[in-house]
């Protein structure tokens, strides 16, 4: 009986200690202003990562956190294309998984169809690798329909299988007839069906069956996110087609249309973080939709340290009204011996008065092999085990103070955020 009483008391104290996340639903207003407590399901991965950490006070702290009776949603945890480690990106199923794993913010990358309707896709021309389009009659409408691989007489591949299929090649109705799949392709494919393979072995196709992979319009994503009580971070994707599209649909029309869909849905500006890799889009929002522009995020597309902006450039962003920058994770971290530490870019961004969001955790496969590519390029020498993910999060949160972290598996970030009380 005493144990039961202690469990009840522990649960009550946990509830009292956790700040509440506000719902993004603005209709009706009374419901929007009511606090939302969102209990989440983390699954085994965060606990696995903590177990694999090198012994340290941080590991002890995170292990102690595992005994909590429940975990809650946090805006520090951002669902990158949903939960793209295992679910087809930018699908309803992926978004639902991200919310269930405690993402307090979820992303819809925004592009447009032939009839100028906004849809959620990472790239305007990624349909060949993220949907089943090449295995449907719509393949013939692609910019470049599927072409099989070619091999010489010795069996050596001389040309990889390929296809280029864009949302702007098809109408919204046609887009909605497709099914999402894991972003991958088979370069050796001889048939469209073979081309749809190639998923990395550290991901899975278990959630990409014929009855899942539901594609979504931007407006549908807004309504879903409102119902889930999460904030929203749409990214206006750089068009792959020449703008103005068909001579009269300008980049400004595109940028305005995206924000207009939030206005039409009565979503409060404080619940939206519009993103773009184009500074012109960000400045457009700041000048023409200032309430939404206040939280506009300027994404940094640097591929190496040498391409990162200087302190003076970062200060110029702030002077133009930009408040938030979002570089890739490698830009923010460096090493000091075996320790992961803030980079000079991170220090410069904070000195310029900029807030920071970063991308993308859980996108590099296995970490213990020591060859983790793009996102770890500046600190890979300090990564020796899978648990380094938690060390990365700790430096980002405690030493740099980022607002949030994009993740392909949001549960990992949610676990850390709960352990550290990151709910604002």
CSV table of C-alpha atoms in Angstrom, one decimal:
chain,number,residue,atom,x,y,z
A,1,UNK,CA,0.0,0.0,0.0
A,2,UNK,CA,2.8,2.4,0.9
A,3,UNK,CA,4.4,1.8,-2.5
A,4,UNK,CA,1.2,2.6,-4.2
A,5,UNK,CA,0.8,5.8,-2.3
A,6,UNK,CA,4.3,6.8,-3.2
A,7,UNK,CA,3.6,6.1,-6.9
A,8,UNK,CA,0.5,8.3,-6.8
A,9,UNK,CA,2.4,11.1,-5.0
A,10,UNK,CA,5.3,10.8,-7.5
A,11,UNK,CA,2.8,11.1,-10.4
A,12,UNK,CA,1.1,14.2,-9.0
A,13,UNK,CA,4.4,15.9,-8.3
A,14,UNK,CA,5.5,15.2,-11.9
A,15,UNK,CA,2.4,16.8,-13.3
A,16,UNK,CA,2.8,19.8,-11.1
A,17,UNK,CA,6.5,20.2,-12.1
A,18,UNK,CA,5.9,20.1,-15.8
A,19,UNK,CA,5.0,23.4,-17.5
A,20,UNK,CA,2.0,23.2,-19.9
A,21,UNK,CA,2.3,23.5,-23.6
A,22,UNK,CA,-0.3,25.7,-25.2
A,23,UNK,CA,-2.5,24.3,-28.0
A,24,UNK,CA,-2.2,25.8,-31.5
A,25,UNK,CA,-6.0,25.6,-32.2
A,26,UNK,CA,-7.4,29.1,-32.5
A,27,UNK,CA,-11.0,28.2,-33.1
A,28,UNK,CA,-12.8,28.8,-30.8
A,29,UNK,CA,-10.5,31.2,-29.0
A,30,UNK,CA,-11.4,29.8,-25.6
A,31,UNK,CA,-10.3,26.4,-26.5
A,32,UNK,CA,-7.1,27.8,-28.0
A,33,UNK,CA,-6.2,29.5,-24.8
A,34,UNK,CA,-6.7,26.4,-22.6
A,35,UNK,CA,-3.5,24.6,-21.6
A,36,UNK,CA,-2.9,21.3,-23.2
A,37,UNK,CA,-1.1,18.4,-21.4
A,38,UNK,CA,0.0,15.9,-24.0
A,39,UNK,CA,1.1,12.5,-22.7
A,40,UNK,CA,3.4,10.8,-25.1
A,41,UNK,CA,4.9,7.4,-25.9
A,42,UNK,CA,8.6,7.3,-26.3
A,43,UNK,CA,9.3,3.7,-27.2
A,44,UNK,CA,12.7,2.1,-26.4
A,45,UNK,CA,15.1,4.2,-28.4
A,46,UNK,CA,15.8,7.0,-26.0
A,47,UNK,CA,16.5,4.5,-23.2
A,48,UNK,CA,18.8,2.5,-25.5
A,49,UNK,CA,20.7,5.7,-26.3
A,50,UNK,CA,21.2,6.6,-22.7
A,51,UNK,CA,22.3,3.1,-21.8
A,52,UNK,CA,25.0,3.4,-24.5
A,53,UNK,CA,26.4,6.7,-23.2
A,54,UNK,CA,29.9,6.9,-21.8
A,55,UNK,CA,29.8,7.0,-18.0
A,56,UNK,CA,29.3,10.6,-16.9
A,57,UNK,CA,27.2,12.8,-14.6
A,58,UNK,CA,24.9,13.5,-17.6
A,59,UNK,CA,24.4,9.8,-18.1
A,60,UNK,CA,23.5,9.4,-14.4
A,61,UNK,CA,21.0,12.2,-14.7
A,62,UNK,CA,19.4,10.9,-17.8
A,63,UNK,CA,19.2,7.4,-16.4
A,64,UNK,CA,17.5,8.7,-13.3
A,65,UNK,CA,14.9,10.4,-15.5
A,66,UNK,CA,13.9,7.0,-16.9
A,67,UNK,CA,11.9,6.2,-13.8
A,68,UNK,CA,9.4,9.0,-14.5
A,69,UNK,CA,5.8,7.8,-14.6
A,70,UNK,CA,5.1,9.7,-17.8
A,71,UNK,CA,6.6,12.1,-20.3
A,72,UNK,CA,5.1,15.2,-22.0
A,73,UNK,CA,5.2,17.0,-25.3
A,74,UNK,CA,7.9,19.7,-25.7
A,75,UNK,CA,8.4,22.5,-28.3
A,76,UNK,CA,12.1,21.8,-28.0
A,77,UNK,CA,11.4,18.6,-30.0
A,78,UNK,CA,10.7,19.3,-33.7
A,79,UNK,CA,9.4,16.6,-36.0
A,80,UNK,CA,11.6,16.8,-39.1
A,81,UNK,CA,9.2,15.9,-41.9
A,82,UNK,CA,7.3,14.1,-39.2
A,83,UNK,CA,9.1,11.0,-37.9
A,84,UNK,CA,11.1,10.3,-41.0
A,85,UNK,CA,13.5,7.7,-39.6
A,86,UNK,CA,10.8,5.0,-40.0
A,87,UNK,CA,7.7,6.6,-41.5
A,88,UNK,CA,7.5,8.0,-45.1
A,89,UNK,CA,8.2,11.7,-44.7
A,90,UNK,CA,5.5,14.3,-45.0
A,91,UNK,CA,2.7,11.8,-44.7
A,92,UNK,CA,-0.2,11.8,-42.2
A,93,UNK,CA,1.2,8.7,-40.6
A,94,UNK,CA,4.6,10.3,-40.1
A,95,UNK,CA,3.1,13.4,-38.6
A,96,UNK,CA,0.9,11.4,-36.2
A,97,UNK,CA,4.0,9.4,-35.1
A,98,UNK,CA,5.9,12.6,-34.4
A,99,UNK,CA,3.1,14.0,-32.3
A,100,UNK,CA,2.8,10.7,-30.4
A,101,UNK,CA,6.6,10.9,-29.7
A,102,UNK,CA,6.2,14.3,-28.1
A,103,UNK,CA,7.2,16.7,-30.9
A,104,UNK,CA,5.7,20.1,-29.9
A,105,UNK,CA,6.5,21.5,-33.4
A,106,UNK,CA,6.0,19.6,-36.7
A,107,UNK,CA,7.3,20.5,-40.1
A,108,UNK,CA,5.5,20.6,-43.5
A,109,UNK,CA,7.9,21.5,-46.3
A,110,UNK,CA,5.7,23.4,-48.8
A,111,UNK,CA,5.7,23.3,-52.6
A,112,UNK,CA,3.0,23.6,-55.3
A,113,UNK,CA,1.2,21.5,-57.8
A,114,UNK,CA,0.5,22.2,-61.5
A,115,UNK,CA,-2.8,23.9,-60.4
A,116,UNK,CA,-0.9,26.0,-57.8
A,117,UNK,CA,-2.2,24.2,-54.7
A,118,UNK,CA,0.2,23.9,-51.8
A,119,UNK,CA,1.3,20.4,-50.7
A,120,UNK,CA,3.8,18.9,-48.2
A,121,UNK,CA,7.0,17.7,-49.9
A,122,UNK,CA,10.6,18.1,-49.1
A,123,UNK,CA,11.4,19.0,-52.7
A,124,UNK,CA,9.2,20.0,-55.6
A,125,UNK,CA,10.8,17.3,-57.7
A,126,UNK,CA,11.2,14.4,-55.2
A,127,UNK,CA,8.1,12.4,-56.1
A,128,UNK,CA,10.1,9.7,-57.9
A,129,UNK,CA,11.9,8.7,-54.7
A,130,UNK,CA,9.3,9.6,-52.0
A,131,UNK,CA,6.1,8.3,-53.7
A,132,UNK,CA,5.0,5.4,-55.9
A,133,UNK,CA,4.5,7.7,-59.0
A,134,UNK,CA,6.8,5.8,-61.3
A,135,UNK,CA,4.7,2.7,-60.9
A,136,UNK,CA,1.5,4.5,-61.8
A,137,UNK,CA,0.1,6.0,-65.0
A,138,UNK,CA,1.2,9.4,-63.8
A,139,UNK,CA,4.8,8.4,-64.6
A,140,UNK,CA,4.1,9.6,-68.2
A,141,UNK,CA,3.5,13.1,-66.9
A,142,UNK,CA,6.9,13.3,-65.1
A,143,UNK,CA,9.5,15.8,-66.2
A,144,UNK,CA,11.6,12.7,-66.9
A,145,UNK,CA,9.7,9.4,-66.8
A,146,UNK,CA,11.4,6.4,-65.4
A,147,UNK,CA,14.4,5.2,-67.3
A,148,UNK,CA,15.9,1.8,-66.4
A,149,UNK,CA,19.6,1.2,-65.6
A,150,UNK,CA,21.9,0.1,-68.3
A,151,UNK,CA,24.7,-2.4,-68.1
A,152,UNK,CA,27.6,-3.4,-70.4
A,153,UNK,CA,28.4,-6.9,-71.5
A,154,UNK,CA,30.3,-7.6,-68.3
A,155,UNK,CA,27.4,-6.7,-66.1
A,156,UNK,CA,28.9,-3.3,-65.1
A,157,UNK,CA,26.3,-0.5,-64.7
A,158,UNK,CA,26.9,2.2,-67.3
A,159,UNK,CA,23.9,4.3,-66.4
A,160,UNK,CA,21.9,4.4,-63.2
A,161,UNK,CA,18.1,4.1,-63.2
A,162,UNK,CA,16.5,7.5,-62.9
A,163,UNK,CA,13.3,9.6,-63.0
A,164,UNK,CA,12.4,13.2,-62.3
A,165,UNK,CA,8.8,13.7,-61.1
A,166,UNK,CA,7.7,17.1,-59.8
A,167,UNK,CA,4.6,18.2,-58.0
A,168,UNK,CA,4.3,20.9,-60.7
A,169,UNK,CA,3.9,18.1,-63.3
A,170,UNK,CA,0.6,17.0,-61.8
A,171,UNK,CA,-2.6,18.4,-60.4
A,172,UNK,CA,-3.6,18.3,-56.8
A,173,UNK,CA,-6.1,15.5,-57.5
A,174,UNK,CA,-3.4,13.5,-59.1
A,175,UNK,CA,-1.0,14.2,-56.3
A,176,UNK,CA,-3.5,13.0,-53.7
A,177,UNK,CA,-3.9,9.7,-55.6
A,178,UNK,CA,-0.2,8.8,-54.8
A,179,UNK,CA,1.2,7.0,-51.8
A,180,UNK,CA,4.2,8.1,-49.8
A,181,UNK,CA,7.2,5.8,-49.4
A,182,UNK,CA,10.6,6.0,-47.7
A,183,UNK,CA,12.9,8.4,-49.6
A,184,UNK,CA,15.1,6.0,-51.6
A,185,UNK,CA,15.6,4.5,-55.0
A,186,UNK,CA,17.5,1.5,-56.5
A,187,UNK,CA,20.1,2.7,-59.1
A,188,UNK,CA,20.2,-0.8,-60.6
A,189,UNK,CA,16.5,-1.0,-61.3
A,190,UNK,CA,15.2,-2.4,-64.6
A,191,UNK,CA,11.6,-1.8,-63.7
A,192,UNK,CA,9.6,1.0,-62.0
A,193,UNK,CA,8.8,-1.4,-59.2
A,194,UNK,CA,12.5,-2.2,-58.6
A,195,UNK,CA,13.3,1.5,-58.6
A,196,UNK,CA,11.0,2.1,-55.6
A,197,UNK,CA,13.5,0.1,-53.4
A,198,UNK,CA,16.8,1.1,-51.8
A,199,UNK,CA,15.7,2.0,-48.3
A,200,UNK,CA,18.8,2.2,-46.0
A,201,UNK,CA,19.1,-0.8,-43.7
A,202,UNK,CA,18.9,1.5,-40.6
A,203,UNK,CA,15.4,2.6,-41.6
A,204,UNK,CA,12.4,0.4,-42.5
A,205,UNK,CA,9.6,-0.1,-45.0
A,206,UNK,CA,7.2,-1.5,-42.4
A,207,UNK,CA,5.2,1.7,-42.3
A,208,UNK,CA,5.1,2.3,-46.1
A,209,UNK,CA,2.5,-0.3,-47.1
A,210,UNK,CA,-0.3,0.1,-49.7
A,211,UNK,CA,-2.7,1.4,-47.1
A,212,UNK,CA,-0.4,4.0,-45.5
A,213,UNK,CA,1.8,6.8,-46.8
A,214,UNK,CA,-1.1,9.3,-47.0
A,215,UNK,CA,0.0,12.4,-48.8
A,216,UNK,CA,-1.2,15.8,-47.5
A,217,UNK,CA,-1.9,19.3,-48.7
A,218,UNK,CA,-0.5,22.2,-46.7
A,219,UNK,CA,-4.0,23.1,-45.6
A,220,UNK,CA,-4.7,19.6,-44.4
A,221,UNK,CA,-1.4,19.6,-42.4
A,222,UNK,CA,-2.5,22.8,-40.7
A,223,UNK,CA,-5.8,21.3,-39.6
A,224,UNK,CA,-4.1,18.1,-38.5
A,225,UNK,CA,-1.6,20.0,-36.4
A,226,UNK,CA,-4.3,22.1,-34.9
A,227,UNK,CA,-6.2,19.0,-33.8
A,228,UNK,CA,-2.9,17.6,-32.4
A,229,UNK,CA,-2.2,20.8,-30.4
A,230,UNK,CA,1.3,21.3,-31.9
A,231,UNK,CA,3.0,24.3,-33.3
A,232,UNK,CA,3.9,24.4,-37.0
A,233,UNK,CA,7.1,25.1,-38.9
A,234,UNK,CA,6.4,25.3,-42.7
A,235,UNK,CA,9.4,25.6,-45.0
A,236,UNK,CA,8.8,27.4,-48.3
A,237,UNK,CA,10.8,25.2,-50.6
A,238,UNK,CA,12.9,26.7,-53.4
A,239,UNK,CA,11.0,26.0,-56.6
A,240,UNK,CA,12.7,23.6,-59.1
A,241,UNK,CA,10.8,25.2,-61.9
A,242,UNK,CA,11.4,28.6,-63.4
A,243,UNK,CA,9.6,31.4,-61.6
A,244,UNK,CA,7.2,33.1,-62.3
A,245,UNK,CA,5.6,29.7,-62.9
A,246,UNK,CA,3.8,29.7,-66.2
A,247,UNK,CA,4.6,33.4,-66.5
A,248,UNK,CA,2.4,34.8,-63.8
A,249,UNK,CA,2.8,32.9,-60.4
A,250,UNK,CA,5.6,34.7,-58.7
A,251,UNK,CA,7.8,33.8,-55.8
A,252,UNK,CA,6.0,36.5,-53.8
A,253,UNK,CA,2.7,34.9,-54.7
A,254,UNK,CA,4.0,31.6,-53.4
A,255,UNK,CA,5.4,33.1,-50.2
A,256,UNK,CA,2.1,35.0,-49.5
A,257,UNK,CA,-0.1,32.0,-50.3
A,258,UNK,CA,1.7,29.9,-47.7
A,259,UNK,CA,1.1,32.5,-44.9
A,260,UNK,CA,-2.5,33.2,-46.1
A,261,UNK,CA,-3.4,29.5,-45.4
A,262,UNK,CA,-2.5,30.0,-41.8
A,263,UNK,CA,-4.5,33.2,-41.7
A,264,UNK,CA,-7.5,31.4,-43.2
A,265,UNK,CA,-7.2,28.6,-40.7
A,266,UNK,CA,-7.0,31.3,-37.9
A,267,UNK,CA,-3.7,30.0,-36.6
A,268,UNK,CA,-2.0,32.4,-34.2
A,269,UNK,CA,1.3,33.9,-35.5
A,270,UNK,CA,3.1,32.8,-32.3
A,271,UNK,CA,2.3,29.2,-33.2
A,272,UNK,CA,4.0,29.3,-36.6
A,273,UNK,CA,7.7,29.4,-37.5
A,274,UNK,CA,7.9,30.0,-41.3
A,275,UNK,CA,11.2,28.8,-42.8
A,276,UNK,CA,13.2,29.4,-46.0
A,277,UNK,CA,16.7,29.0,-47.3
A,278,UNK,CA,16.0,32.2,-49.3
A,279,UNK,CA,16.7,35.4,-47.4
A,280,UNK,CA,14.3,37.1,-49.8
A,281,UNK,CA,11.4,35.0,-48.6
A,282,UNK,CA,12.2,35.7,-44.9
A,283,UNK,CA,12.5,39.4,-45.6
A,284,UNK,CA,9.2,39.3,-47.5
A,285,UNK,CA,7.4,37.8,-44.5
A,286,UNK,CA,9.0,40.3,-42.1
A,287,UNK,CA,7.9,43.3,-44.2
A,288,UNK,CA,4.5,42.1,-45.5
A,289,UNK,CA,3.3,39.7,-42.8
A,290,UNK,CA,5.1,41.1,-39.8
A,291,UNK,CA,3.2,39.1,-37.1
A,292,UNK,CA,4.2,35.9,-38.8
A,293,UNK,CA,7.6,37.3,-39.9
A,294,UNK,CA,8.6,37.9,-36.3
A,295,UNK,CA,9.3,34.1,-36.0
A,296,UNK,CA,10.5,33.6,-39.5
A,297,UNK,CA,13.5,31.2,-39.6
A,298,UNK,CA,16.4,31.8,-42.0
A,299,UNK,CA,17.8,28.4,-42.9
A,300,UNK,CA,21.6,28.1,-43.5
A,301,UNK,CA,22.5,25.9,-46.5
A,302,UNK,CA,26.3,25.7,-45.7
A,303,UNK,CA,27.9,22.4,-46.6
A,304,UNK,CA,31.2,23.0,-44.8
A,305,UNK,CA,32.5,25.3,-42.1
A,306,UNK,CA,34.1,27.5,-44.7
A,307,UNK,CA,30.7,28.4,-46.1
A,308,UNK,CA,29.3,29.6,-42.8
A,309,UNK,CA,28.4,33.3,-42.4
A,310,UNK,CA,30.8,35.6,-40.4
A,311,UNK,CA,29.9,37.5,-37.3
A,312,UNK,CA,29.3,40.7,-39.5
A,313,UNK,CA,26.9,38.7,-41.8
A,314,UNK,CA,25.0,37.4,-38.8
A,315,UNK,CA,24.7,40.9,-37.4
A,316,UNK,CA,23.4,42.0,-40.8
A,317,UNK,CA,20.6,39.4,-40.5
A,318,UNK,CA,19.6,40.8,-37.2
A,319,UNK,CA,19.6,44.4,-38.6
A,320,UNK,CA,17.2,43.3,-41.3
A,321,UNK,CA,14.7,42.0,-38.7
A,322,UNK,CA,15.6,38.3,-38.7
A,323,UNK,CA,15.4,36.9,-35.3
A,324,UNK,CA,16.0,33.1,-35.8
A,325,UNK,CA,18.7,31.3,-37.8
A,326,UNK,CA,18.7,27.5,-38.4
A,327,UNK,CA,22.1,26.0,-39.4
A,328,UNK,CA,22.9,22.3,-39.7
A,329,UNK,CA,24.1,20.7,-36.5
A,330,UNK,CA,27.8,20.6,-37.6
A,331,UNK,CA,27.8,24.4,-37.8
A,332,UNK,CA,27.2,24.7,-34.0
A,333,UNK,CA,29.6,22.2,-32.7
A,334,UNK,CA,33.4,21.6,-32.5
A,335,UNK,CA,35.8,19.6,-30.4
A,336,UNK,CA,38.2,20.4,-27.6
A,337,UNK,CA,40.1,17.3,-27.1
A,338,UNK,CA,37.5,14.6,-26.7
A,339,UNK,CA,34.8,17.0,-25.7
A,340,UNK,CA,32.0,18.4,-27.9
A,341,UNK,CA,31.9,22.2,-27.5
A,342,UNK,CA,30.1,25.1,-29.1
A,343,UNK,CA,31.6,26.3,-32.4
A,344,UNK,CA,32.7,29.8,-33.2
A,345,UNK,CA,29.6,30.1,-35.4
A,346,UNK,CA,27.4,29.3,-32.4
A,347,UNK,CA,29.2,32.0,-30.3
A,348,UNK,CA,28.9,34.5,-33.2
A,349,UNK,CA,25.2,33.9,-33.7
A,350,UNK,CA,24.5,34.4,-30.0
A,351,UNK,CA,26.7,37.6,-30.0
A,352,UNK,CA,24.6,38.9,-32.9
A,353,UNK,CA,21.4,38.5,-30.8
A,354,UNK,CA,20.0,35.7,-32.9
A,355,UNK,CA,18.0,32.7,-31.6
A,356,UNK,CA,19.0,29.3,-33.1
A,357,UNK,CA,17.2,26.2,-34.2
A,358,UNK,CA,19.2,23.3,-35.7
A,359,UNK,CA,18.8,20.3,-38.0
A,360,UNK,CA,18.8,17.3,-38.1
A,361,UNK,CA,19.3,14.7,-35.3
A,362,UNK,CA,18.9,11.0,-35.9
A,363,UNK,CA,19.6,11.3,-39.7
A,364,UNK,CA,23.1,9.8,-39.8
A,365,UNK,CA,22.5,6.1,-39.2
A,366,UNK,CA,24.8,4.3,-36.8
A,367,UNK,CA,27.1,6.6,-34.9
A,368,UNK,CA,29.6,4.1,-33.4
A,369,UNK,CA,31.2,3.4,-36.7
A,370,UNK,CA,32.9,6.8,-36.6
A,371,UNK,CA,32.0,7.8,-40.1
A,372,UNK,CA,28.8,9.9,-39.7
A,373,UNK,CA,29.0,12.3,-42.6
A,374,UNK,CA,27.5,15.7,-43.1
A,375,UNK,CA,25.8,16.4,-39.7
A,376,UNK,CA,28.8,15.3,-37.6
A,377,UNK,CA,31.7,16.5,-39.8
A,378,UNK,CA,33.1,19.0,-37.2
A,379,UNK,CA,33.0,16.8,-34.2
A,380,UNK,CA,33.0,13.2,-35.4
A,381,UNK,CA,36.3,12.4,-33.6
A,382,UNK,CA,34.4,12.9,-30.3
A,383,UNK,CA,31.7,10.4,-31.2
A,384,UNK,CA,32.5,6.8,-30.1
A,385,UNK,CA,29.1,5.4,-29.2
A,386,UNK,CA,25.4,5.7,-30.0
A,387,UNK,CA,24.8,7.6,-26.8
A,388,UNK,CA,26.7,10.6,-28.2
A,389,UNK,CA,23.3,11.7,-29.5
A,390,UNK,CA,22.5,12.7,-25.9
A,391,UNK,CA,25.8,14.5,-25.5
A,392,UNK,CA,25.1,16.5,-28.7
A,393,UNK,CA,21.7,17.5,-27.3
A,394,UNK,CA,23.2,18.6,-24.0
A,395,UNK,CA,25.7,20.9,-25.6
A,396,UNK,CA,23.1,22.3,-28.0
A,397,UNK,CA,20.6,23.0,-25.1
A,398,UNK,CA,22.8,23.9,-22.2
A,399,UNK,CA,25.9,25.5,-23.7
A,400,UNK,CA,24.4,27.1,-26.8
A,401,UNK,CA,20.7,27.5,-25.8
A,402,UNK,CA,19.0,26.5,-29.0
A,403,UNK,CA,15.3,27.0,-29.2
A,404,UNK,CA,14.7,23.5,-30.7
A,405,UNK,CA,16.1,20.6,-32.5
A,406,UNK,CA,14.8,19.0,-35.7
A,407,UNK,CA,14.9,15.2,-35.4
A,408,UNK,CA,13.9,12.3,-37.6
A,409,UNK,CA,13.0,10.4,-34.4
A,410,UNK,CA,11.5,13.1,-32.1
A,411,UNK,CA,11.2,10.8,-29.1
A,412,UNK,CA,14.9,11.1,-28.5
A,413,UNK,CA,14.7,14.9,-28.2
A,414,UNK,CA,11.5,14.7,-26.2
A,415,UNK,CA,13.1,12.4,-23.6
A,416,UNK,CA,16.0,14.8,-23.2
A,417,UNK,CA,13.6,17.8,-23.0
A,418,UNK,CA,11.6,16.2,-20.3
A,419,UNK,CA,14.6,15.3,-18.2
A,420,UNK,CA,15.9,18.9,-18.4
A,421,UNK,CA,12.5,20.7,-18.2
A,422,UNK,CA,12.5,22.2,-21.6
A,423,UNK,CA,8.9,23.2,-22.2
A,424,UNK,CA,9.1,26.8,-23.5
